[in-house]
XYZ file of C-alpha atoms in Angstrom:
177
model
C 30.961 111.156 76.967
C 31.185 109.629 80.417
C 28.011 107.601 80.029
C 29.062 106.507 76.569
C 32.423 105.216 77.812
C 30.841 103.339 80.698
C 28.457 101.835 78.205
C 31.459 101.060 76.025
C 32.988 99.025 78.855
C 29.748 97.091 78.980
C 30.041 96.631 75.233
C 33.422 95.042 75.826
C 31.660 92.233 77.605
C 29.212 91.900 74.772
C 32.000 91.983 72.247
C 33.382 88.817 73.839
C 30.343 87.049 72.606
C 30.506 88.463 69.120
C 31.811 85.178 67.829
C 28.668 83.511 69.117
C 26.500 86.170 67.492
C 28.318 85.743 64.194
C 27.553 82.038 64.182
C 23.851 82.761 63.880
C 24.215 85.124 60.944
C 23.596 83.689 57.495
C 26.696 85.405 56.028
C 29.032 83.720 58.486
C 28.780 80.026 57.604
C 32.338 78.881 57.286
C 33.324 78.261 60.920
C 31.660 77.339 64.188
C 33.601 78.472 67.213
C 34.077 76.065 70.065
C 33.500 77.074 73.671
C 37.266 77.168 74.054
C 37.623 79.532 71.072
C 34.968 81.879 72.426
C 36.630 81.946 75.873
C 39.966 82.731 74.193
C 38.402 85.641 72.291
C 36.906 87.038 75.508
C 40.306 86.820 77.167
C 41.983 88.549 74.205
C 39.478 91.417 74.129
C 39.798 92.046 77.865
C 43.596 91.879 77.652
C 43.579 94.316 74.718
C 41.506 96.898 76.618
C 43.634 96.469 79.738
C 46.878 96.875 77.821
C 45.583 99.775 75.785
C 44.545 101.735 78.829
C 48.083 101.721 80.270
C 46.792 102.084 83.814
C 48.948 103.613 86.502
C 49.470 101.895 89.885
C 46.455 103.530 91.522
C 44.206 102.788 88.560
C 45.463 99.200 88.371
C 43.905 98.595 91.798
C 40.511 99.523 90.345
C 40.796 97.155 87.346
C 39.957 93.728 88.923
C 36.306 94.503 89.721
C 35.803 95.796 86.151
C 37.428 92.719 84.647
C 35.406 90.437 86.925
C 32.128 92.104 85.987
C 33.007 91.945 82.285
C 33.910 88.264 82.594
C 30.667 87.504 84.436
C 28.690 89.210 81.676
C 30.600 87.417 78.955
C 30.031 84.080 80.716
C 26.318 84.822 80.957
C 26.115 85.486 77.209
C 28.297 82.513 76.277
C 26.252 80.168 78.452
C 23.083 81.500 76.879
C 24.469 81.026 73.382
C 25.570 77.487 74.162
C 22.115 76.670 75.490
C 20.514 78.132 72.349
C 22.783 76.049 70.123
C 21.970 72.911 72.099
C 18.254 73.716 71.991
C 18.487 74.238 68.232
C 20.163 70.868 67.801
C 17.576 69.158 70.078
C 14.588 70.899 68.448
C 15.381 69.998 64.880
C 13.157 66.929 65.097
C 10.487 68.579 67.280
C 7.672 70.954 66.450
C 8.157 74.739 66.627
C 8.592 76.291 70.043
C 5.726 78.238 71.591
C 6.266 81.910 70.582
C 4.906 83.204 73.910
C 7.354 81.027 75.844
C 10.136 82.238 73.599
C 9.106 85.866 74.261
C 9.116 85.262 78.028
C 12.550 83.648 77.798
C 13.909 86.649 75.867
C 12.492 88.993 78.530
C 14.182 86.948 81.266
C 17.440 87.032 79.300
C 17.199 90.807 78.904
C 16.583 91.233 82.642
C 19.678 89.163 83.443
C 21.749 91.092 80.881
C 20.571 94.438 82.300
C 21.627 93.419 85.811
C 25.034 92.273 84.559
C 25.525 95.507 82.591
C 24.599 97.503 85.698
C 27.248 95.545 87.597
C 29.817 96.510 84.932
C 28.796 100.170 85.127
C 29.063 100.156 88.910
C 32.480 98.503 88.818
C 33.775 100.757 86.009
C 32.661 104.069 87.453
C 35.495 104.500 89.984
C 38.104 103.545 87.390
C 36.615 105.749 84.712
C 36.719 108.795 87.018
C 40.495 108.375 87.263
C 41.225 108.056 83.532
C 42.952 110.919 81.737
C 41.718 112.133 78.327
C 44.140 109.887 76.418
C 42.966 106.811 78.307
C 39.313 107.754 77.719
C 39.990 108.148 74.019
C 41.760 104.764 73.862
C 38.962 103.149 75.823
C 36.447 104.482 73.373
C 38.476 103.202 70.428
C 39.131 99.801 71.971
C 35.507 99.151 72.812
C 33.895 100.778 69.765
C 32.824 98.977 66.650
C 30.722 96.041 67.550
C 27.915 97.517 69.596
C 27.112 101.163 69.446
C 29.424 104.010 68.600
C 30.643 104.718 65.106
C 31.800 101.223 64.336
C 31.813 99.097 61.224
C 28.128 99.662 60.476
C 28.659 103.420 60.435
C 31.639 103.077 58.099
C 29.678 100.569 55.961
C 26.815 103.004 55.580
C 29.178 105.837 54.673
C 30.499 103.654 51.836
C 27.006 103.083 50.522
C 26.195 99.598 51.796
C 26.538 96.374 49.885
C 28.329 96.276 46.575
C 26.057 94.118 44.474
C 28.934 92.947 42.320
C 27.810 94.874 39.265
C 29.445 98.147 40.335
C 26.191 99.387 41.848
C 25.523 99.950 45.512
C 22.190 99.362 47.241
C 22.221 102.790 48.922
C 23.024 101.429 52.356
C 19.752 99.563 52.807
C 21.458 96.184 53.171
C 19.428 94.731 50.319
C 20.998 92.136 48.128
C 19.860 91.347 44.643
C-alpha cells in the first residue's frame, strides 16, 4: 500500500500532463489545450490533492518539497509535449524521422522521467509516513484513475468495453467495428 501511494503521488505529476496526452489520441480531436490551459490543469490537480489531504500543521511543513517535485515533473512532461508538438508541425513537410534516433530520444526521456519520479518519491516519503489512514485513502482516491490503480480503464473493462452502437459490446478488447 505504501509503495502504491508513493507511486500515486508520482502519478499526480503525470496526471497534470493528461491533457497533453489526450491531444495525441485519435478520439480526442475537438480541442487543443494551450500551454496556459495545461499549466492551469496542473495547478488544479495539485490543489485538489493538497486540499483533499487536509494536512495538519506538522504535515503542512512537509508539503512544499512534494509540491515542488510534482511541479518539476509536470514541467518536464509539458516541455516534452510542447517540443513534440512543435517537431510534428515542423516535420510535416520533411521526410520521416530516423526510427533509431527516435528510440534513443524515448530512452533519454524515460531516464529523465525516472529521475524526476524518484525525486517525487524521496520528497513524498516523509509526508506519507505521517498520514493517517483516512488521508492515505483520500490520497489514493485523488491520484487514482489516470495512471495505474483501478481507474477508468478498470471500470471500462468491467462494463464490457466499447458499446458498438448496435447494443453489442466488443468484450473489452477496445475494438471498434
